[in-house]
Tab-separated table of C-alpha atoms in Angstrom:
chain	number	residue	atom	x	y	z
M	3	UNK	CA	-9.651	21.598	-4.750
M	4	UNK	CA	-6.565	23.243	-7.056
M	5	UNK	CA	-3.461	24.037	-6.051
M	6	UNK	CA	-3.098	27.479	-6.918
M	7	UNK	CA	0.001	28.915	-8.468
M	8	UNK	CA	2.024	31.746	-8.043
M	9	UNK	CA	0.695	35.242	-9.132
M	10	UNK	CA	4.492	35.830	-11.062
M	11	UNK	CA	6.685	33.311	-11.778
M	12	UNK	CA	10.451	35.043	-11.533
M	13	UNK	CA	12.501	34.546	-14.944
M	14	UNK	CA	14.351	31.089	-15.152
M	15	UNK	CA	18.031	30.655	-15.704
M	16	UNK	CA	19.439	28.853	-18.551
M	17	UNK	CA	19.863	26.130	-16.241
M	18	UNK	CA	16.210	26.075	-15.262
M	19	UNK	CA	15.033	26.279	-18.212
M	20	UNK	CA	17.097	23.207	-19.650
M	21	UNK	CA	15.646	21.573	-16.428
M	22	UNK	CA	12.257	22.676	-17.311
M	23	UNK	CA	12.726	21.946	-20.828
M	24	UNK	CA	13.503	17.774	-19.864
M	25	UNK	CA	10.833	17.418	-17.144
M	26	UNK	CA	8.210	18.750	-19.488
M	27	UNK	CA	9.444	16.044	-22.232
M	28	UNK	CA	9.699	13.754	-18.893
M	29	UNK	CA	5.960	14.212	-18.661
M	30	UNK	CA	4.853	13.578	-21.973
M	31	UNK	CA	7.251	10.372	-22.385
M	32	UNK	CA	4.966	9.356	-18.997
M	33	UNK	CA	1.443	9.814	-20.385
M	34	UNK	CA	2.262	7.844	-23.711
M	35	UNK	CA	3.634	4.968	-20.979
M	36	UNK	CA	0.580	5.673	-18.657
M	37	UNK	CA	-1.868	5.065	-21.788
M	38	UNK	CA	-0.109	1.930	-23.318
M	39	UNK	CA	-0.257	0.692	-19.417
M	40	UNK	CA	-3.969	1.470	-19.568
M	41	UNK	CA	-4.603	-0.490	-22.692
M	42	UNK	CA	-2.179	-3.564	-21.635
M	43	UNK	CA	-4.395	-3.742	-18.180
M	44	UNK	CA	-7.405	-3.082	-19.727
M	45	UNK	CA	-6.657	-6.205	-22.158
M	46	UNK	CA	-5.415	-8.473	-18.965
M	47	UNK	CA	-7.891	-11.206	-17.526
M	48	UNK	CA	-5.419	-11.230	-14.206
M	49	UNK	CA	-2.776	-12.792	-12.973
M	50	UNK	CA	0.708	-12.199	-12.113
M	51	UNK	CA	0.825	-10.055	-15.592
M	52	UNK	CA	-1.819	-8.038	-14.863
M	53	UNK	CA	-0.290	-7.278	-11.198
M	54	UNK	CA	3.276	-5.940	-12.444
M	55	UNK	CA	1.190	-3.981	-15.042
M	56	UNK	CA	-0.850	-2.313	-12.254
M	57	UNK	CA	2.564	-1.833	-10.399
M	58	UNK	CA	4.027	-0.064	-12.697
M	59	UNK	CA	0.857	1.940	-13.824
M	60	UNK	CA	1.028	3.340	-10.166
M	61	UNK	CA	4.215	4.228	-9.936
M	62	UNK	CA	4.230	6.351	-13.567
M	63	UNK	CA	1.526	7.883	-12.503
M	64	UNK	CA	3.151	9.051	-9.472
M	65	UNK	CA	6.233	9.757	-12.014
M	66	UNK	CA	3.947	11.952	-13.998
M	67	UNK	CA	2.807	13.844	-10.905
M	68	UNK	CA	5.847	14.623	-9.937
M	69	UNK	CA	7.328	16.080	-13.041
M	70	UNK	CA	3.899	18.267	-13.819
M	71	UNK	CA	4.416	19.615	-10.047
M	72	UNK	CA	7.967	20.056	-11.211
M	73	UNK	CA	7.211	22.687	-14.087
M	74	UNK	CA	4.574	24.576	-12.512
M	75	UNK	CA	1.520	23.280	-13.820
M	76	UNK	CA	-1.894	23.051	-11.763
M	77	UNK	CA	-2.623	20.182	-10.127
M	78	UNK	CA	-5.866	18.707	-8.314
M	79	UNK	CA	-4.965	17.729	-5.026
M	80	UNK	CA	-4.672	14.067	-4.501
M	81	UNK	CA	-7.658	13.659	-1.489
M	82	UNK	CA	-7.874	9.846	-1.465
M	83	UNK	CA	-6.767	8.349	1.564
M	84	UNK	CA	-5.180	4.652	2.439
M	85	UNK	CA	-4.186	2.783	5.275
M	86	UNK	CA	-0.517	3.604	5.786
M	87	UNK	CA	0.180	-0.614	5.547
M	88	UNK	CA	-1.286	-0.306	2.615
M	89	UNK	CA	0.932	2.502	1.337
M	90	UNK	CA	3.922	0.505	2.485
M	91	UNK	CA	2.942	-2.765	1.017
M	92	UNK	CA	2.905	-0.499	-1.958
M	93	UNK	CA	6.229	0.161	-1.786
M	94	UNK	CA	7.638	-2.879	-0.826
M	95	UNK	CA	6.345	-4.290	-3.819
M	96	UNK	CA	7.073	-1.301	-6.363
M	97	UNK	CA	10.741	-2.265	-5.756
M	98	UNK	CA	10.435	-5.919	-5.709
M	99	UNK	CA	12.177	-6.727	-9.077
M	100	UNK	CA	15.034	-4.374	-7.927
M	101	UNK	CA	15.753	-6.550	-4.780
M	102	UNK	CA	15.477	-9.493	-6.245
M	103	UNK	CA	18.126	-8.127	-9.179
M	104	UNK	CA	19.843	-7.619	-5.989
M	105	UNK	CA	19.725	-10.379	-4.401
M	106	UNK	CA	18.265	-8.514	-1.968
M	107	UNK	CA	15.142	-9.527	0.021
M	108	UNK	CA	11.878	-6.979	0.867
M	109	UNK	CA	10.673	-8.287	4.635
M	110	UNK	CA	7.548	-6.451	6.223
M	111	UNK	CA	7.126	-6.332	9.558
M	112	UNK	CA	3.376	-7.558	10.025
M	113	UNK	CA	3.388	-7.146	14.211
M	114	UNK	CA	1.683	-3.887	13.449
M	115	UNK	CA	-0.859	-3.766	10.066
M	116	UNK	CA	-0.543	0.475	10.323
M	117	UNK	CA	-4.462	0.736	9.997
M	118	UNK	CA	-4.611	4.444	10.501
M	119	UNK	CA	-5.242	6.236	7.388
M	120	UNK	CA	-3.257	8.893	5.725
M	121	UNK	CA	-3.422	11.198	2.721
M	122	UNK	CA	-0.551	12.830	0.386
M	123	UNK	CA	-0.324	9.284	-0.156
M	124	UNK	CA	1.910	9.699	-3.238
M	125	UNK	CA	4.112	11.527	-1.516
M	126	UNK	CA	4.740	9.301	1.225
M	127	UNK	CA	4.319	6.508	-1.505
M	128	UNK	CA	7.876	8.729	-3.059
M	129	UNK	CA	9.420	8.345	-0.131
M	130	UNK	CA	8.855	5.447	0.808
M	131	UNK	CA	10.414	4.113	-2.685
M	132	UNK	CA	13.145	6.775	-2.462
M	133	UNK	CA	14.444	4.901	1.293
M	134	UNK	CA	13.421	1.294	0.268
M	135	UNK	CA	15.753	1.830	-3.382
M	136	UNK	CA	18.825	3.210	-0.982
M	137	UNK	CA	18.310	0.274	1.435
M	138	UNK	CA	18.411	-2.334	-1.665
M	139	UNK	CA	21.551	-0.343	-3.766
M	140	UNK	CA	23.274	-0.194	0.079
M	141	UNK	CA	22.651	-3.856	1.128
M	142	UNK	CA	25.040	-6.764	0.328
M	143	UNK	CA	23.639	-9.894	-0.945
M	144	UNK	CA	21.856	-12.279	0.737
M	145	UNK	CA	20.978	-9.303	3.208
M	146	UNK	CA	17.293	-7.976	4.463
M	147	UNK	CA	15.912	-5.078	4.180
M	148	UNK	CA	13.318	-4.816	7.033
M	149	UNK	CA	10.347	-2.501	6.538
M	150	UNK	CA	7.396	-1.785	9.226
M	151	UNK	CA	5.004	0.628	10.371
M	152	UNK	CA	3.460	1.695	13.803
M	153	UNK	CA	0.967	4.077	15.065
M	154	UNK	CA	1.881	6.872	17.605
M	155	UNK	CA	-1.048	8.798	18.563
M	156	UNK	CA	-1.747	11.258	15.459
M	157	UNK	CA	1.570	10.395	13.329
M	158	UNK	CA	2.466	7.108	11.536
M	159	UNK	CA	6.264	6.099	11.634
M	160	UNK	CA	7.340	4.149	8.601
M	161	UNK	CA	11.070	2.743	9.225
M	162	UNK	CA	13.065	0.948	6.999
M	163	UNK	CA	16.331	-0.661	7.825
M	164	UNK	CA	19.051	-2.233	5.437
M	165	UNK	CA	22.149	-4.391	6.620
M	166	UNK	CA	24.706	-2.079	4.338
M	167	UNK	CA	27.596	-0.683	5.466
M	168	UNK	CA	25.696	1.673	7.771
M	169	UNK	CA	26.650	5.865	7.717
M	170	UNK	CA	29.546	7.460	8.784
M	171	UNK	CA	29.315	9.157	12.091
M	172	UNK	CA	30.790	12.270	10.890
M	173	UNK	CA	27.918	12.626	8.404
M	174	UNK	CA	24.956	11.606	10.556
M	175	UNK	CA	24.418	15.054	11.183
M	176	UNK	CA	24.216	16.677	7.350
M	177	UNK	CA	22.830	13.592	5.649
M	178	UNK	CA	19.580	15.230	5.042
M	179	UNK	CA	20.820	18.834	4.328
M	180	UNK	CA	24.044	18.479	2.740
M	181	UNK	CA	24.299	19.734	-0.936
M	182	UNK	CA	26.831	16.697	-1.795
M	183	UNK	CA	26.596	12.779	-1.198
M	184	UNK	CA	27.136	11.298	1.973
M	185	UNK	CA	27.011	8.072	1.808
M	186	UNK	CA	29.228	5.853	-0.682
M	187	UNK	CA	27.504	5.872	-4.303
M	188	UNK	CA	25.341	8.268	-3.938
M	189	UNK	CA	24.514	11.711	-5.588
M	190	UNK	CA	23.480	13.597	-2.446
M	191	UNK	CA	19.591	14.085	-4.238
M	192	UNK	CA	17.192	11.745	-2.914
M	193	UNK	CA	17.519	12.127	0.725
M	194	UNK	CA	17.564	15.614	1.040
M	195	UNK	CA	14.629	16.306	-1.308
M	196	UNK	CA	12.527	13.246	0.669
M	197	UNK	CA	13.155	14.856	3.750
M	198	UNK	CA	11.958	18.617	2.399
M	199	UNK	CA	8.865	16.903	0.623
M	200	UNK	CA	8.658	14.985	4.200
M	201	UNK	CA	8.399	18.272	6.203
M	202	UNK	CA	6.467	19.784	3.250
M	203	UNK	CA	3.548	18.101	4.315
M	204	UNK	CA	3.506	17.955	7.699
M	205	UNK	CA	6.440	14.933	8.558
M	206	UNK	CA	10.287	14.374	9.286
M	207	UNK	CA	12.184	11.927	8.023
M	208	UNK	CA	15.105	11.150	10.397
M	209	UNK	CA	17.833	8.962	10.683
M	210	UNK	CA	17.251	6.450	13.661
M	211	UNK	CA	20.221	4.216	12.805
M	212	UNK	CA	23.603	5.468	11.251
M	213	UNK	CA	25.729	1.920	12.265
M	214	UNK	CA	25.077	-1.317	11.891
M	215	UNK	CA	23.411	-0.918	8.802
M	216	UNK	CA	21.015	2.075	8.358
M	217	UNK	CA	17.447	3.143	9.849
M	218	UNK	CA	15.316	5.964	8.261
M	219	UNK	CA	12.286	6.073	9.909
M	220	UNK	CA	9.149	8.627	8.153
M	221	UNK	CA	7.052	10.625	10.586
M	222	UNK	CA	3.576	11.153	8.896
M	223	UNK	CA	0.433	12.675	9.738
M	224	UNK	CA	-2.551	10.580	10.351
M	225	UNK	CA	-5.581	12.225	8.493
M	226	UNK	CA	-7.693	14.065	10.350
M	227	UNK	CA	-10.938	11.946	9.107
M	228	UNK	CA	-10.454	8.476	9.811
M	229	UNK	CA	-12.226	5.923	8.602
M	230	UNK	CA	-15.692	5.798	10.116
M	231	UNK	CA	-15.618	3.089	12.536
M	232	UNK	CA	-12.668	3.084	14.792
M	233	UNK	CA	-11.707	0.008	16.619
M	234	UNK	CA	-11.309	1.105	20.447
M	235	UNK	CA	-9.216	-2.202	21.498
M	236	UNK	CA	-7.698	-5.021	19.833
M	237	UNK	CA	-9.931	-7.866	18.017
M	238	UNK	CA	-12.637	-9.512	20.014
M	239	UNK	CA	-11.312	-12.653	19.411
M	240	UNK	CA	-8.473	-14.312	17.488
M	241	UNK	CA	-8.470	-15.117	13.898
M	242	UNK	CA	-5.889	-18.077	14.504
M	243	UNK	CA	-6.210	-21.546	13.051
M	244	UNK	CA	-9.353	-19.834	10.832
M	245	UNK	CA	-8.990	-20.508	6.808
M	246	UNK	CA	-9.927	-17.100	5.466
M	247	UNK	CA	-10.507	-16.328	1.175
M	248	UNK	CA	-9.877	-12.632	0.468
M	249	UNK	CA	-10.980	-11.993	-3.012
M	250	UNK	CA	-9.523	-8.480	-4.140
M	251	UNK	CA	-7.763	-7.375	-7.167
M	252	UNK	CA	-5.468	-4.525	-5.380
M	253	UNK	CA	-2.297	-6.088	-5.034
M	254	UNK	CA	-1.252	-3.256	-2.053
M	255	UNK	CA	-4.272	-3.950	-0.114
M	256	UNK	CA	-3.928	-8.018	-0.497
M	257	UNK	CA	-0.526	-8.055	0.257
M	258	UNK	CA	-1.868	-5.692	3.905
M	259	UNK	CA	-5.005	-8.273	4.535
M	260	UNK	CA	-2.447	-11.059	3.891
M	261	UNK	CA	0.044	-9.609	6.381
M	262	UNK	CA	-2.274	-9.124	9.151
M	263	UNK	CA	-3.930	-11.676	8.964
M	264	UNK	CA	-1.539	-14.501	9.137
M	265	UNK	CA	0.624	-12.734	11.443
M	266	UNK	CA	-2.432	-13.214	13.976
M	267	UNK	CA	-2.182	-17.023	13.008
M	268	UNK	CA	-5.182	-17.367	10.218
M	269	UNK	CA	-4.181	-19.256	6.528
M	270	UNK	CA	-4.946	-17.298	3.808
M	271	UNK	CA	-5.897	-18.243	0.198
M	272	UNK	CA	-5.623	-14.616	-2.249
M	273	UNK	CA	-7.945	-14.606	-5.349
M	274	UNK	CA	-7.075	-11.262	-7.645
M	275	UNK	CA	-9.745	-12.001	-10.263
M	276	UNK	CA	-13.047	-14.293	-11.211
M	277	UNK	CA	-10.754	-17.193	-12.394
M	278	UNK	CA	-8.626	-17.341	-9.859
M	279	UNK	CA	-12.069	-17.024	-7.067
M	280	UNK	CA	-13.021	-20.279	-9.069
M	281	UNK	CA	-9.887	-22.177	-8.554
M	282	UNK	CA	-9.554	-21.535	-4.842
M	283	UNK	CA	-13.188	-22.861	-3.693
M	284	UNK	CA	-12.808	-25.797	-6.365
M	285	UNK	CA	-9.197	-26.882	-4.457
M	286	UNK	CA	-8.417	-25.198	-1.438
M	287	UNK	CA	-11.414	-25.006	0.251
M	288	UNK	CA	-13.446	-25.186	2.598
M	289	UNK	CA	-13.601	-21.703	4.197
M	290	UNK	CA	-14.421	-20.071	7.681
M	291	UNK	CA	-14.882	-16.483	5.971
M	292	UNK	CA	-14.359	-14.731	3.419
M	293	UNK	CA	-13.101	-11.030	2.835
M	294	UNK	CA	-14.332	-9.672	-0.881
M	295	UNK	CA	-14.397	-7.238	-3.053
M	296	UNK	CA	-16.884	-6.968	-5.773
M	297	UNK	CA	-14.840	-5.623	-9.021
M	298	UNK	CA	-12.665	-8.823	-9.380
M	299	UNK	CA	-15.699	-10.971	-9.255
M	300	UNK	CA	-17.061	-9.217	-12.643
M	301	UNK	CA	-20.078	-10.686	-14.409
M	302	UNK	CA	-22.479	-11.513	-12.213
M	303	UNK	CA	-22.157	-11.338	-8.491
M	304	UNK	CA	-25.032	-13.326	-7.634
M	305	UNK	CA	-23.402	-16.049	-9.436
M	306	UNK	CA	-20.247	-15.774	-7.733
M	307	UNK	CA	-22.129	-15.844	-3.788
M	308	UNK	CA	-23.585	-18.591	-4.876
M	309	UNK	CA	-20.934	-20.657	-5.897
M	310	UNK	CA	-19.148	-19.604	-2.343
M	311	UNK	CA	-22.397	-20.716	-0.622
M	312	UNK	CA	-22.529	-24.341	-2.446
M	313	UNK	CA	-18.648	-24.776	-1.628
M	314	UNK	CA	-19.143	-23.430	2.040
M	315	UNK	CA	-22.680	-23.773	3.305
M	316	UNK	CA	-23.146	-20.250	5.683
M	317	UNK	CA	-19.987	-19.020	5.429
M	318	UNK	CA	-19.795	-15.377	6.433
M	319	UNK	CA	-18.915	-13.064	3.649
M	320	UNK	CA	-17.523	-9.695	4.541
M	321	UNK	CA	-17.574	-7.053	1.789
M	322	UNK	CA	-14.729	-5.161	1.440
M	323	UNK	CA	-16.072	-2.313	-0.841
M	324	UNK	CA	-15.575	1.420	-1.935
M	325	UNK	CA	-18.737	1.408	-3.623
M	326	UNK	CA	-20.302	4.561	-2.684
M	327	UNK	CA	-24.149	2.589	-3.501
M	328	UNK	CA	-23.210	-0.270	-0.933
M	329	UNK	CA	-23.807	-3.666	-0.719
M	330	UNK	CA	-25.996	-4.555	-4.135
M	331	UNK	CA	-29.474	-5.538	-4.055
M	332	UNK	CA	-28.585	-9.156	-5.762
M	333	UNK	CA	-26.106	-10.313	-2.686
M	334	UNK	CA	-27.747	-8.334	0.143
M	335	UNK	CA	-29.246	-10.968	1.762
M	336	UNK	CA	-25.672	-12.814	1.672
M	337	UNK	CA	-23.133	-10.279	3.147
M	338	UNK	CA	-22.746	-10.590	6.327
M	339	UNK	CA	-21.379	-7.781	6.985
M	340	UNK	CA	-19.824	-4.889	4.935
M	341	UNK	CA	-16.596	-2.652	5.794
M	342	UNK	CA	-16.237	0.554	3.219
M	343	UNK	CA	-13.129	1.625	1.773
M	344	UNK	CA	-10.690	3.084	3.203
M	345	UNK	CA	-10.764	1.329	5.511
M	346	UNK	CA	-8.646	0.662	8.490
M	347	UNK	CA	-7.317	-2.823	9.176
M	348	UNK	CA	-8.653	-2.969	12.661
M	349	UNK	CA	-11.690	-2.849	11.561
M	350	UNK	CA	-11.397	-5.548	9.143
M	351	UNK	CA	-10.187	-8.089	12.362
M	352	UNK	CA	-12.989	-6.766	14.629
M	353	UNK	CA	-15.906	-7.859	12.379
M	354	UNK	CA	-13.807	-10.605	11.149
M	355	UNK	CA	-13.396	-12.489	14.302
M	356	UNK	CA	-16.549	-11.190	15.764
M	357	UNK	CA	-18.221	-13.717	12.981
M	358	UNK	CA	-15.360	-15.986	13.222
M	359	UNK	CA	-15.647	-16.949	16.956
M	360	UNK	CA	-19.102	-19.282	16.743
M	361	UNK	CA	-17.444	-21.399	13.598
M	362	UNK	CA	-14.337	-21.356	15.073
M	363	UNK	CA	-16.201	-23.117	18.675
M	364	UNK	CA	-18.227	-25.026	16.315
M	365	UNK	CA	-14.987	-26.763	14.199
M	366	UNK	CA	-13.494	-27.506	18.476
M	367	UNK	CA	-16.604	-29.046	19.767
M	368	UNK	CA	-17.731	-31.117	16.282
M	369	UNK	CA	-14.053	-32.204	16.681
């Protein structure tokens, strides 16, 4: 669906129109970076390269976005949605190279994977990167900036918390709305237009913390469709001590798997392409299970199962897939089980350590 525009658009000033004028040019200078991005991935086997390329592919897209919206031109309405971890390990790592310029560090709160999903992901995706940039500029060196997210019935709260020099108390109050900077260094912009775009759509951005340091937490709207299967509890077992591959070439969604995961005491081994798939069962093997996504596996799949198989006789493999056609006919007598995305992290740990627990009891009786 479109977004549609006004019937009349009212005459621009001067002003406007200069604006206008540089966000248009904004726009263009964005889809000649988009394309070269698109070519330089494109022409990537993987690695480390090919993860700061899809970084910064995602963020000039949502750069792009935002200037097009900017001018007035039609949009199609972003309908995807994402775990909101996954949105925030997005962010976290979008501003990585600016912490660590910094001397900053990026820490995410794992207690809580935020499995619920959410759409106007971009724009909480803007946000996000519009508090986490403050929080970095704000903090001394050396400090923490502390990032998490937590469910609340049909809103996700996204907080992030520096150890700057905190907000005057005076200010608390017009941070948001006033027309001129409020805190030391800054131009007054950010906050107040992330906190429109915030209600916008549905959320609030507040300030829970003015001294030490400085909270903002993000109210957001869960989307009304979850994901199909909705965990009703916690886990049906634990996922601790239990060596788990997760082969998948999103770096947001790897980073979430590898957050949850090992903050419920499992060791995980991250593959983002064939190559590296090859290394891990060749050296860090063996494996209780394994969480996988075809695309990064390329060439043939079959292949690839079997390989896993040889390295770790019955090993459960869980497909981790947004593959409208399912689980292919070449591997579907191998995948044990397969979770569509988006999906929501609870899910992920239910079937996980429901096909975790026998190995798991196996490995403490053999031993």
């Amino acid at each position: 669906m479109k977004r549609s525009g006004p019937t009349s658009v009212p005459p621009r000033s001067d002003g406007d129109s200069d604006l206008a004028g540089a966000l248009h040019e904004v726009s263009n200078a964005l889809t000649v970076v988009l394309g070269w991005l698109d070519a330089a991935s494109d022409r990537m086997a993987g690695g480390s390269a090919r993860e700061a390329v899809d970084v910064a592919r995602t963020h000039a897209l949502l750069g792009h976005r935002i200037a097009r919206a900017a001018i007035g031109a039609e949009l199609e309405r972003d309908t995807e949605q994402k775990s909101a971890g996954t949105v925030l390990a997005a962010a976290a790592l979008g501003v990585t190279p600016r912490a660590d310029v910094r001397g900053v560090r990026v820490e995410i709160d794992a207690s809580d994977p935020g499995h619920a999903l959410i759409r106007d992901m971009g724009e909480a995706l803007q946000i996000l990167t519009n508090l986490l940039l403050n929080a970095i500029d704000f903090s001394p060196e050396g400090s923490v900036v502390k990032v998490a997210v937590r469910d609340i019935s049909s809103k996700i709260v996204f907080s992030v918390a520096d150890q700057g020099p905190g907000i005057d108390p005076m200010r608390v109050e017009t941070l948001l709305t006033a027309p001129a900077s409020t805190r030391r260094g800054g131009a007054g912009v950010g906050l107040r237009h992330s906190a429109a775009l915030a209600k916008k759509h549905g959320g609030e951005l507040r300030i829970a913390r003015s001294q030490p340091g400085a909270c903002f937490e993000l109210h957001w709207p869960v989307a009304e469709a979850r994901s199909s299967v909705r965990p009703s509890r916690a886990p049906s077992a634990p996922v601790r001590g239990a060596r788990v591959l997760v082969v998948e070439d999103d770096a947001a969604v790897r980073s979430l798997v590898e957050l949850a995961l090992e903050a419920r005491g499992a060791q995980v081994v991250l593959a983002a392409n064939r190559d590296e798939f090859l290394r891990a069962l060749e050296s860090q093997g063996p494996f209780h299970a394994a969480l996988v996504d075809l695309s990064p596996l390329g060439g043939s799949v079959g292949d690839a199962f079997d390989r896993m198989h040889v390295a770790c006789p019955n090993i459960p493999i869980i497909l981790i897939s947004g593959v409208a056609s399912g689980v292919p006919d070449e591997v579907h007598d191998r995948v044990t089980a397969w979770v569509r995305k988006p999906f929501e992290m609870g899910e992920v740990l239910d079937v996980l350590s429901a096909h975790l627990t026998p190995r798991l009891s196996a490995v403490s009786v053999s031993a």
